[in-house]
Tab-separated table of C-alpha atoms in Angstrom:
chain	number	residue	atom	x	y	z
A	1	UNK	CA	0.000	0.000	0.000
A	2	UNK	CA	1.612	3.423	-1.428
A	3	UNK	CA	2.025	5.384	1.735
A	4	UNK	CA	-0.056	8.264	0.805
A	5	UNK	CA	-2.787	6.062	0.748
A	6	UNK	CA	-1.744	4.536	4.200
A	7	UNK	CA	-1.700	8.149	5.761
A	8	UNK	CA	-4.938	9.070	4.556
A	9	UNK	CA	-6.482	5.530	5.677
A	10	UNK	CA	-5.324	6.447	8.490
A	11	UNK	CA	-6.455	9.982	8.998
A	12	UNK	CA	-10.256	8.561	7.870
A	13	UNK	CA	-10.434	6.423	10.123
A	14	UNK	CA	-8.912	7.998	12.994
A	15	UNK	CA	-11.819	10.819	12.224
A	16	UNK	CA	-14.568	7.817	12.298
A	17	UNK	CA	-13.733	7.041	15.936
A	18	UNK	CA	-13.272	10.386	16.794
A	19	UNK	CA	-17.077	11.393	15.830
A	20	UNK	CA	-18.650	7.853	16.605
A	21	UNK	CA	-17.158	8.873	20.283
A	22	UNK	CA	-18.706	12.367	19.772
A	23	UNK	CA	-21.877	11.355	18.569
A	24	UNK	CA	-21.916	9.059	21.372
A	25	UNK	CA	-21.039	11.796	23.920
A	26	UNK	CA	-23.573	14.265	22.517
A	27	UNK	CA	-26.215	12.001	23.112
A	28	UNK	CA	-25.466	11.725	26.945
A	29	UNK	CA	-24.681	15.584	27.086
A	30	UNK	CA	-27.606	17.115	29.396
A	31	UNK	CA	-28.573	19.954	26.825
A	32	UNK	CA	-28.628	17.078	23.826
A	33	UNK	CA	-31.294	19.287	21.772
A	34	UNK	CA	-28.584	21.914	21.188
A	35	UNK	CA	-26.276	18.700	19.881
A	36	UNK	CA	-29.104	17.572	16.874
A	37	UNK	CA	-26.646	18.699	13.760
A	38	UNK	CA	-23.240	17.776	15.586
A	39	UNK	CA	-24.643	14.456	16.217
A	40	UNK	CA	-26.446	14.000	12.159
A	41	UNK	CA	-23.244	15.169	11.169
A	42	UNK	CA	-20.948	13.084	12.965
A	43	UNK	CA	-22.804	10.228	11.776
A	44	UNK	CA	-22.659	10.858	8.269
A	45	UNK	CA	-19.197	11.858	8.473
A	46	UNK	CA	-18.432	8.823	10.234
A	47	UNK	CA	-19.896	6.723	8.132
A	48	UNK	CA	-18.351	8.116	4.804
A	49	UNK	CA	-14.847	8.019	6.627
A	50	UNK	CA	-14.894	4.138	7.436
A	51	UNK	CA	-15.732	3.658	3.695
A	52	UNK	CA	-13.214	5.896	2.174
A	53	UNK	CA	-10.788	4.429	4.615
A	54	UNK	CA	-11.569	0.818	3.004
A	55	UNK	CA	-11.575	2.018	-0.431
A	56	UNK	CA	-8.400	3.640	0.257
A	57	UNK	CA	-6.453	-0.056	-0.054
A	58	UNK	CA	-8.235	-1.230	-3.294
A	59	UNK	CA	-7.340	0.636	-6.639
A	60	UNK	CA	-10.668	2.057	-7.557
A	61	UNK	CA	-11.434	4.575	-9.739
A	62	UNK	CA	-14.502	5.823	-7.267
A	63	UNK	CA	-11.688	7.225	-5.050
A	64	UNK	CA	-11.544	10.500	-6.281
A	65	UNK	CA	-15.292	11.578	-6.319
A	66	UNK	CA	-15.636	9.461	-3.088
A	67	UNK	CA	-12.800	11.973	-1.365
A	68	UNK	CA	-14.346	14.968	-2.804
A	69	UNK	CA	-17.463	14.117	-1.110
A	70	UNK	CA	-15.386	13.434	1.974
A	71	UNK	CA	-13.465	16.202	2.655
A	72	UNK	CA	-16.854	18.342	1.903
A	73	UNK	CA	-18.720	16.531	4.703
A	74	UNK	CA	-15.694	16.507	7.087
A	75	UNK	CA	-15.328	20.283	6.680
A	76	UNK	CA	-19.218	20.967	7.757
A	77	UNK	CA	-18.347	18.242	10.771
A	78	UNK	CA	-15.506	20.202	11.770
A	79	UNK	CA	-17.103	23.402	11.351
A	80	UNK	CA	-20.351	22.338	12.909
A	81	UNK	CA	-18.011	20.811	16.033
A	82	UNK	CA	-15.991	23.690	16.533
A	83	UNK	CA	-19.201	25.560	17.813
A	84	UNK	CA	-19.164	23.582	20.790
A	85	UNK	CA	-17.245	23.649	23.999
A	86	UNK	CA	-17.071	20.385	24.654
A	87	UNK	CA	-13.904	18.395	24.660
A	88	UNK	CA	-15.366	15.377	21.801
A	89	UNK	CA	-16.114	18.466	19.683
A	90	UNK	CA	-13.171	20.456	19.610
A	91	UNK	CA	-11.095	16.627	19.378
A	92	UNK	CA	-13.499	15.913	16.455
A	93	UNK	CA	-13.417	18.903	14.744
A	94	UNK	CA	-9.691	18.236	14.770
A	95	UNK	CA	-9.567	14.944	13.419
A	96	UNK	CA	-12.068	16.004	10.766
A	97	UNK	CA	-9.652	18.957	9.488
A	98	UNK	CA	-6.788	16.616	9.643
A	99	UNK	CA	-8.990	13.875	7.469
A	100	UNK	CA	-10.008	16.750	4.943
A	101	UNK	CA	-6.574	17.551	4.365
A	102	UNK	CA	-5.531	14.087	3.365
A	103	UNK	CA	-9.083	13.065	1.534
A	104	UNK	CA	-8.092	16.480	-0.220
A	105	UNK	CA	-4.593	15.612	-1.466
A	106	UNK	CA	-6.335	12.192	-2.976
A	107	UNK	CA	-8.927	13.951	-4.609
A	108	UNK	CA	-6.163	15.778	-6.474
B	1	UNK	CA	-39.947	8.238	4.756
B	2	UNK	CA	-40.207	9.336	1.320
B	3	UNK	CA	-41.781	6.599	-0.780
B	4	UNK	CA	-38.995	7.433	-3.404
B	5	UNK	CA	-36.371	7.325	-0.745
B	6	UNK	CA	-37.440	4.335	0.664
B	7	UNK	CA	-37.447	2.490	-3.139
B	8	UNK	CA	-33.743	3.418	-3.347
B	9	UNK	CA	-32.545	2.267	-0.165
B	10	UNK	CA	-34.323	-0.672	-1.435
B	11	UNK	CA	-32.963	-0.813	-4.556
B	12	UNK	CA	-29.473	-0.421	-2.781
B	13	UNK	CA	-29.543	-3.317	-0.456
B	14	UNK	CA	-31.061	-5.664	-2.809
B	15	UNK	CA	-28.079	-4.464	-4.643
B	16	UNK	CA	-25.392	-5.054	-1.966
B	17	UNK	CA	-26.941	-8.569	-1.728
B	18	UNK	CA	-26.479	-9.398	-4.796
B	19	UNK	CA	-23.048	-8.000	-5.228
B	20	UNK	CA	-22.038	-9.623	-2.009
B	21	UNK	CA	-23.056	-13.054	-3.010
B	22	UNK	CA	-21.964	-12.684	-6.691
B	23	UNK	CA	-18.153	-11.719	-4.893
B	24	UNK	CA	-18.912	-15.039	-2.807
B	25	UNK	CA	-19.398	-17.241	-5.792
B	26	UNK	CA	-16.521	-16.183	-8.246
B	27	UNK	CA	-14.180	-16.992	-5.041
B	28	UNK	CA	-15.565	-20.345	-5.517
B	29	UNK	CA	-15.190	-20.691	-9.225
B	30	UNK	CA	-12.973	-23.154	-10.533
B	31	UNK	CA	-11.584	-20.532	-13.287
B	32	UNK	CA	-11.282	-17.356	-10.493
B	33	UNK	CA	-8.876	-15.637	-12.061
B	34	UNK	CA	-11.419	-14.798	-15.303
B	35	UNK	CA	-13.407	-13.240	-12.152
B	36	UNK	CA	-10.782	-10.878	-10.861
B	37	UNK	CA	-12.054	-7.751	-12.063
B	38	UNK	CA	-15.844	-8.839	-11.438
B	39	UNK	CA	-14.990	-9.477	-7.479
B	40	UNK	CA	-13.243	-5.976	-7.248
B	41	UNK	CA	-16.195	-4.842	-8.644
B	42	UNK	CA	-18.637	-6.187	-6.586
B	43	UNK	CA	-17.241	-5.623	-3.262
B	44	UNK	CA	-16.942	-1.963	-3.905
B	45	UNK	CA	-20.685	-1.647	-5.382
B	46	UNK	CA	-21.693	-3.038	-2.299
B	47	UNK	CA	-20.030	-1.046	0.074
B	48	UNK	CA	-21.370	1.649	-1.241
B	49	UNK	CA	-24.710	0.583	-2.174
B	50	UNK	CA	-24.807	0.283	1.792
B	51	UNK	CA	-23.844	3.473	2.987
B	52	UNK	CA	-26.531	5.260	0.178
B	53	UNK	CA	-29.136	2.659	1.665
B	54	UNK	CA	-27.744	3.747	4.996
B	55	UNK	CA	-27.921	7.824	4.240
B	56	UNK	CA	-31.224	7.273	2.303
B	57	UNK	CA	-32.724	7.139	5.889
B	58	UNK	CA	-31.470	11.199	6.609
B	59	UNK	CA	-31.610	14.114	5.534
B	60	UNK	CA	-28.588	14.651	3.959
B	61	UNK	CA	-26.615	17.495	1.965
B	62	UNK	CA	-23.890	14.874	0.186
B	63	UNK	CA	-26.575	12.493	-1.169
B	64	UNK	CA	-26.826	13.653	-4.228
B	65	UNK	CA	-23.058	13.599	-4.633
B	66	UNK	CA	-22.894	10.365	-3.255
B	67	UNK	CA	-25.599	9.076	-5.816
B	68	UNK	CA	-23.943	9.892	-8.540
B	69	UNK	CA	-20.966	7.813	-7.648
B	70	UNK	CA	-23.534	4.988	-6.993
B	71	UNK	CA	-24.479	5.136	-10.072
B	72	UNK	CA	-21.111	5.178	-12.062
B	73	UNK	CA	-20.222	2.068	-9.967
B	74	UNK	CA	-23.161	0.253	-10.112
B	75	UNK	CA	-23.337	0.653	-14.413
B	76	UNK	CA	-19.192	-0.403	-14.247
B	77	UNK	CA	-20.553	-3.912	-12.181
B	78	UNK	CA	-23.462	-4.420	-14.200
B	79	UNK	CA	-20.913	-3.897	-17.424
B	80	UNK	CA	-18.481	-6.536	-16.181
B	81	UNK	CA	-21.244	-9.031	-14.528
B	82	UNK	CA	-22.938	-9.349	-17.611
B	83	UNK	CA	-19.883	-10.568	-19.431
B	84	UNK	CA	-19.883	-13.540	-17.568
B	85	UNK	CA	-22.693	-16.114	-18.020
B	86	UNK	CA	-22.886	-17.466	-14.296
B	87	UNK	CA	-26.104	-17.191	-12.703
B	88	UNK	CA	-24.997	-15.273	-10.274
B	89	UNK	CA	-23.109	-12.394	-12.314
B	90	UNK	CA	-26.303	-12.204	-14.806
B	91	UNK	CA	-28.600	-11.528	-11.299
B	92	UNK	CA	-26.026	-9.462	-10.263
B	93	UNK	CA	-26.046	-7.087	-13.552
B	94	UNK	CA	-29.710	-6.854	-13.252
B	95	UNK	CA	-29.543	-6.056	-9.520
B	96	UNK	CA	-27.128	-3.115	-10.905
B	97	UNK	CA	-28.863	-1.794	-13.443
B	98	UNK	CA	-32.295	-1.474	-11.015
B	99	UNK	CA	-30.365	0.591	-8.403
B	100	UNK	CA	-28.740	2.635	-10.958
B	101	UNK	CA	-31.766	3.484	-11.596
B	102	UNK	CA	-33.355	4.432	-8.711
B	103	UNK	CA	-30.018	6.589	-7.822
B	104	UNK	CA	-29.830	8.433	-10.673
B	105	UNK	CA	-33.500	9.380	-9.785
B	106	UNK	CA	-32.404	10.521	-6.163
B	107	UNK	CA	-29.447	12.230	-7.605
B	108	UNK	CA	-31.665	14.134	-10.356
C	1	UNK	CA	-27.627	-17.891	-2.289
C	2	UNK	CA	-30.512	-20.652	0.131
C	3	UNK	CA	-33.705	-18.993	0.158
C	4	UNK	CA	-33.179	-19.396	4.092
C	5	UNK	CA	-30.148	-16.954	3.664
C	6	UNK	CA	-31.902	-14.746	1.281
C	7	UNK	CA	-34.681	-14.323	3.581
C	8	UNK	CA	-32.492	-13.592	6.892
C	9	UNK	CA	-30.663	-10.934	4.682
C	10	UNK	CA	-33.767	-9.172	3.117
C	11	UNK	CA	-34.683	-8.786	7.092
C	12	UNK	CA	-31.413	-7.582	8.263
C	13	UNK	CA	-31.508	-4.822	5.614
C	14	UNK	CA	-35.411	-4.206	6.210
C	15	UNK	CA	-34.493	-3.868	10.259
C	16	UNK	CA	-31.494	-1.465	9.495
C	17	UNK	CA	-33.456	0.790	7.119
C	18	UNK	CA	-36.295	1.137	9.912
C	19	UNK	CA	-33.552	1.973	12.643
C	20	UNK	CA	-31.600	4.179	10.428
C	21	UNK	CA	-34.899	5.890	9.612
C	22	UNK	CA	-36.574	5.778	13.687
C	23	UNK	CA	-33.082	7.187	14.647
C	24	UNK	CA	-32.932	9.973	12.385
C	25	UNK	CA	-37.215	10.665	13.286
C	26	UNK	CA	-35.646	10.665	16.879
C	27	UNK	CA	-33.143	13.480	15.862
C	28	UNK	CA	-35.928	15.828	14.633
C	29	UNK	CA	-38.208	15.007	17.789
C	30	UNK	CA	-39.081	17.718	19.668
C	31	UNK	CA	-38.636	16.005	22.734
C	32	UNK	CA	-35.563	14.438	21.631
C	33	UNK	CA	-34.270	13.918	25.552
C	34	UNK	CA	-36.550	10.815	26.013
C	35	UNK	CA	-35.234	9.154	22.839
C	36	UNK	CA	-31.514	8.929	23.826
C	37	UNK	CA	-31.756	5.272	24.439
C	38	UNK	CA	-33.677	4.733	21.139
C	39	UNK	CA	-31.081	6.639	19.301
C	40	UNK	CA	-28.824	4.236	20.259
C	41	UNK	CA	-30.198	1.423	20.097
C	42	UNK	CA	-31.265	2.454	16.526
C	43	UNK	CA	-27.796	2.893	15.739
C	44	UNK	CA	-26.406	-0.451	17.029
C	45	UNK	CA	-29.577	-2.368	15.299
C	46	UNK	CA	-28.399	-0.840	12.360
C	47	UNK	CA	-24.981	-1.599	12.001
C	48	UNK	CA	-24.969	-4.925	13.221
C	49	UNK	CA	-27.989	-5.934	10.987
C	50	UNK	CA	-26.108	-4.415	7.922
C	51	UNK	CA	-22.983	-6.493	8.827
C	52	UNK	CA	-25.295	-9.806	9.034
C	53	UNK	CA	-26.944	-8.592	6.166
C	54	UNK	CA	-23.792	-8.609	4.591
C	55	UNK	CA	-22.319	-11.564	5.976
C	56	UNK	CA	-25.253	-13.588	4.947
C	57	UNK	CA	-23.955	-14.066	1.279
C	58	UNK	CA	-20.715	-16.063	2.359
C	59	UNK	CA	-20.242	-19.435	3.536
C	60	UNK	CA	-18.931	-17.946	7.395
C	61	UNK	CA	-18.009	-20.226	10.203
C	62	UNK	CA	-18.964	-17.054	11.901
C	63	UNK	CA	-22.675	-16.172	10.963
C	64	UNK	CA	-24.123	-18.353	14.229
C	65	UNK	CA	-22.457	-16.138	17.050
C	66	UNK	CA	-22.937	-13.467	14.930
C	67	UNK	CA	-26.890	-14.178	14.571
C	68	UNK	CA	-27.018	-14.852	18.431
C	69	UNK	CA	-26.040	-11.010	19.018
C	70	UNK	CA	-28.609	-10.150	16.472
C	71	UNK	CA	-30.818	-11.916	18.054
C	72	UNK	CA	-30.363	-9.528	21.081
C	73	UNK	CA	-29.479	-6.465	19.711
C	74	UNK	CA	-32.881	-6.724	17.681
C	75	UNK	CA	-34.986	-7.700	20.892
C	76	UNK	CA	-33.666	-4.952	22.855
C	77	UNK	CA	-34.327	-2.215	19.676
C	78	UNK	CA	-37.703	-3.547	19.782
C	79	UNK	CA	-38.402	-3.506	23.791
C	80	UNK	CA	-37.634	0.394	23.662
C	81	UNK	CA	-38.858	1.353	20.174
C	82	UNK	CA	-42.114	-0.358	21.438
C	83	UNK	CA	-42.446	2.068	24.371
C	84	UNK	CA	-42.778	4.905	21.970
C	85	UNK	CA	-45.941	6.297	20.277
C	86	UNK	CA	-44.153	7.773	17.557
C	87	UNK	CA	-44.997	6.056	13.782
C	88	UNK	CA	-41.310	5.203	13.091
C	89	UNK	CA	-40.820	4.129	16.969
C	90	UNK	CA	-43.529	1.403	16.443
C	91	UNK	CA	-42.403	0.092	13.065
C	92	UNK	CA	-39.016	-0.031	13.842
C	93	UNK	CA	-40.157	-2.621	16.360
C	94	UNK	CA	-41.923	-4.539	14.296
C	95	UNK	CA	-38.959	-4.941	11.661
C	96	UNK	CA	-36.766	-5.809	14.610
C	97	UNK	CA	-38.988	-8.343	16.012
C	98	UNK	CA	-38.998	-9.942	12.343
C	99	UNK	CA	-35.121	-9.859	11.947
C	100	UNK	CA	-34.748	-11.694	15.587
C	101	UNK	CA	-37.112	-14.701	14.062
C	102	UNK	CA	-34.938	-14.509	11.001
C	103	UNK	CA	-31.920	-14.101	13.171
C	104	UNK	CA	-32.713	-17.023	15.596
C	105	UNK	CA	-33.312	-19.912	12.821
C	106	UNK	CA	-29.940	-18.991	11.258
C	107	UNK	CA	-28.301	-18.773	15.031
C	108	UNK	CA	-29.809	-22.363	15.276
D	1	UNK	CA	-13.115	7.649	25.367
D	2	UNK	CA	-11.450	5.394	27.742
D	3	UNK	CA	-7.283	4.784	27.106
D	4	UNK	CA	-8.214	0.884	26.663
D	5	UNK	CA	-11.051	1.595	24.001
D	6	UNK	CA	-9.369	3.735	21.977
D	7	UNK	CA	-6.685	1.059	21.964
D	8	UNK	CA	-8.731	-1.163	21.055
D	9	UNK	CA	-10.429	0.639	18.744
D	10	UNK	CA	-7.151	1.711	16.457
D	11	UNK	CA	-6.256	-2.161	16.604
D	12	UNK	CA	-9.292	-3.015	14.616
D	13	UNK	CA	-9.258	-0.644	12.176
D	14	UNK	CA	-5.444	-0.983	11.618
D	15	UNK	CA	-6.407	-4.835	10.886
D	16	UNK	CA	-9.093	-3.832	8.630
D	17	UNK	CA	-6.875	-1.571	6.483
D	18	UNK	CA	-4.187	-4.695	6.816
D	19	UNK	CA	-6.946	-7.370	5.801
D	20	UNK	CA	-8.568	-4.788	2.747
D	21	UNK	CA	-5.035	-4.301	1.216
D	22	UNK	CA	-4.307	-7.924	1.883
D	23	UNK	CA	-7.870	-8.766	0.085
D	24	UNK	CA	-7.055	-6.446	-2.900
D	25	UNK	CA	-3.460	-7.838	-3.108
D	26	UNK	CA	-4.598	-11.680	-3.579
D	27	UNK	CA	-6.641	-10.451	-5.841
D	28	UNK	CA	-3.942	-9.153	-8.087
D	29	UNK	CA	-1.674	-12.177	-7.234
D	30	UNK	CA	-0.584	-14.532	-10.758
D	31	UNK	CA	-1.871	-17.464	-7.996
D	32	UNK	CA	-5.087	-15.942	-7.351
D	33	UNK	CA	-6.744	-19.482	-6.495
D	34	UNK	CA	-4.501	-20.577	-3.649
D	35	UNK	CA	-5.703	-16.973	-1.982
D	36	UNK	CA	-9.336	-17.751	-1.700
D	37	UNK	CA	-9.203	-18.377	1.452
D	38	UNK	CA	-7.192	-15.599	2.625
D	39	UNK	CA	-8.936	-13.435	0.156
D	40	UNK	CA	-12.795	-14.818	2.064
D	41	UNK	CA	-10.908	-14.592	5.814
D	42	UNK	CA	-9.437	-11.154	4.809
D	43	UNK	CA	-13.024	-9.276	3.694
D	44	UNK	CA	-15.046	-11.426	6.859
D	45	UNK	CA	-12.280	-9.968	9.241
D	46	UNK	CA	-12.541	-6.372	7.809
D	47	UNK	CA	-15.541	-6.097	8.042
D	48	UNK	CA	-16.353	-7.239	11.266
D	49	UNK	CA	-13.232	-5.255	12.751
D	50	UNK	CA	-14.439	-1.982	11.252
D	51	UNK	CA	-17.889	-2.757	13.151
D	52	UNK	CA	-16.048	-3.102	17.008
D	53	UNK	CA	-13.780	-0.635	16.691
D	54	UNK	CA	-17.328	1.737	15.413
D	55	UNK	CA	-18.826	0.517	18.430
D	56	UNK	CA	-15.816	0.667	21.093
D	57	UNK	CA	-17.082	4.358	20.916
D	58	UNK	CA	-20.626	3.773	22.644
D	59	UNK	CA	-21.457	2.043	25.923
D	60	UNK	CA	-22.245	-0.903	24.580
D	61	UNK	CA	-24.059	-4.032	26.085
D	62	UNK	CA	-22.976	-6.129	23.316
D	63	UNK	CA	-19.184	-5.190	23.251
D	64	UNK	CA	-18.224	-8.219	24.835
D	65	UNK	CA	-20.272	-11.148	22.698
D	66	UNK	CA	-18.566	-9.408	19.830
D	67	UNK	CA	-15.482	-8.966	20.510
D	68	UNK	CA	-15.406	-12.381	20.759
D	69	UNK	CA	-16.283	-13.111	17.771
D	70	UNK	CA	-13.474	-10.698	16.267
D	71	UNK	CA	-10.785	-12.755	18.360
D	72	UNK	CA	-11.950	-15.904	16.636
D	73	UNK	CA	-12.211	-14.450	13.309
D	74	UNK	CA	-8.796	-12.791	13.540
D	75	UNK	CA	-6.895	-16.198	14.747
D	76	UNK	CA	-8.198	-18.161	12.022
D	77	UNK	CA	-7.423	-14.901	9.442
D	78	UNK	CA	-4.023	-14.952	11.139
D	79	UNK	CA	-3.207	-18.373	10.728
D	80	UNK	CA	-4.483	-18.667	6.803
D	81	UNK	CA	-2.247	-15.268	6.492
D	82	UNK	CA	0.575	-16.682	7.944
D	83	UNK	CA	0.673	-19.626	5.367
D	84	UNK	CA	1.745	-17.411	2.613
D	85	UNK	CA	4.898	-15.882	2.314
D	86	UNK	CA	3.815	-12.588	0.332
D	87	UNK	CA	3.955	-9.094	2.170
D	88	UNK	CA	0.942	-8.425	2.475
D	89	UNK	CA	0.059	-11.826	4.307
D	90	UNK	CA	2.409	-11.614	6.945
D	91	UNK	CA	1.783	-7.908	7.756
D	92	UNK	CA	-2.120	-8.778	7.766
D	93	UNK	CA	-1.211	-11.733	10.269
D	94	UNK	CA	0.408	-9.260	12.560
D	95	UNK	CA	-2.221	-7.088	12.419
D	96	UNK	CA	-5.018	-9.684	13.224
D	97	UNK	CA	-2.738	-10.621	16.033
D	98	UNK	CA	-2.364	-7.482	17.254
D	99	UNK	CA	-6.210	-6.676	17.033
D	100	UNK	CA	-7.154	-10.634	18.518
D	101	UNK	CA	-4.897	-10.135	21.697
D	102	UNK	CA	-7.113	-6.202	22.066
D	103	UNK	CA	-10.251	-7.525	21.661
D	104	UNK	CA	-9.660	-10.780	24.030
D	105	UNK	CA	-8.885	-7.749	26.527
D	106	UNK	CA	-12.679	-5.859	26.181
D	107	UNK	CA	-13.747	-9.377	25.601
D	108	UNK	CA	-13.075	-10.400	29.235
């Protein structure tokens, strides 16, 4: 596996378990109705990161469009996170820059 | 849910099934290398087939995008099922071509 | 692909559709404290019936442990879905309730 | 997220990238049908990897039935990988050691 591809693998899914964990947190935080769109969002971007992640080790010429879509959905995680004051957030909206980035350099 | 919604997430399981158990069968084909490019295939039309069934479900800003890869990938399976004559590639191809289909539909 | 199989898998995906779909109605709730353990159940459900779903298609020494979770996961989605008025609460249930039968004759 | 499930966590989906490029490798190999085995162990355990290390993020009642499972299913992936002397078996071994001896941890 080239190790561009490993780094970004990487960086996908290291953004999946960061919002899984924040979608799990929100959902236990006290004031969960302000935590709707962080939690949709961390879901979806979740969910998109643990396939790109997969994809990442097969040769597939879906990559591309896939990581477009990816680093789109990461930034509105990451922007959507950064609103919030919680620790999972500001972690997630970290880990969903730092998967943009990569997703961004495939996409290229 | 959307009636129309609900039809694709239908259309994109039935699909994953299909593309799943198609994978399953060229592994046990006596002539599996002919099937290379048909088992690449499959497994990544049904990984994604599953997350659009899985999104289908929310509101979501990236389905369209995500749609349109669906349906690229799901003609490129249906294209390379069809070639062989197995029973299971020629239900796979039609399986395909249905949830391309319905996608482009969704990503209209 | 048995017909046994085929069935089990058509109710996995049918179950993760109407959890995907009740968890995502439970986002939008009004009263979205009360559904926190829905949500997650809903979420669980989901991914575990997708994986059987999947998992279905091979031949997997592994599918009979795996169905025994199911089993639970589904009966537990169902318990608290079932203590909901809402539409998607109450079919939710009833597509978990049909994967567990499905579920239990392939755990047997 | 607890120290020990975030362990755990990165050990399953560091297997599942090992076991995906592992997959897609057989499948390129001149030998393809003396893979088919690794090539069936390698999807079951990436998949099923991907799914514990999603849910080490939530509290999680049914943690422990399934990472059992994962132990099993990364011994026997393991021990097919370890048969073959390619690269990408060997590494993919290590890895589903790696993840086995994490999971038996939460398992317990």
């Amino acid at each position: 596996m080239q190790t561009e591809h490993k780094t970004c693998s990487d960086a996908c899914y290291q953004c999946a378990i960061a919002c899984e964990h924040c979608a799990a947190s929100c959902l236990n935080e006290e004031d969960m109705a302000m935590m709707r769109d962080c939690i949709k969002l961390d879901l979806q971007c979740a969910a998109l990161c643990r396939l790109v992640g997969q994809f990442m080790a097969l040769e597939n010429d879906y990559l591309q469009p896939l990581c477009r879509v990816c680093v789109d959905i990461c930034k509105s995680c990451a922007e959507e996170c950064s609103r919030h004051p919680h620790d999972h957030c500001q972690q997630c909206a970290q880990a969903c820059r730092t998967c943009a980035q990569a997703c961004l350099q495939m996409a290229a």
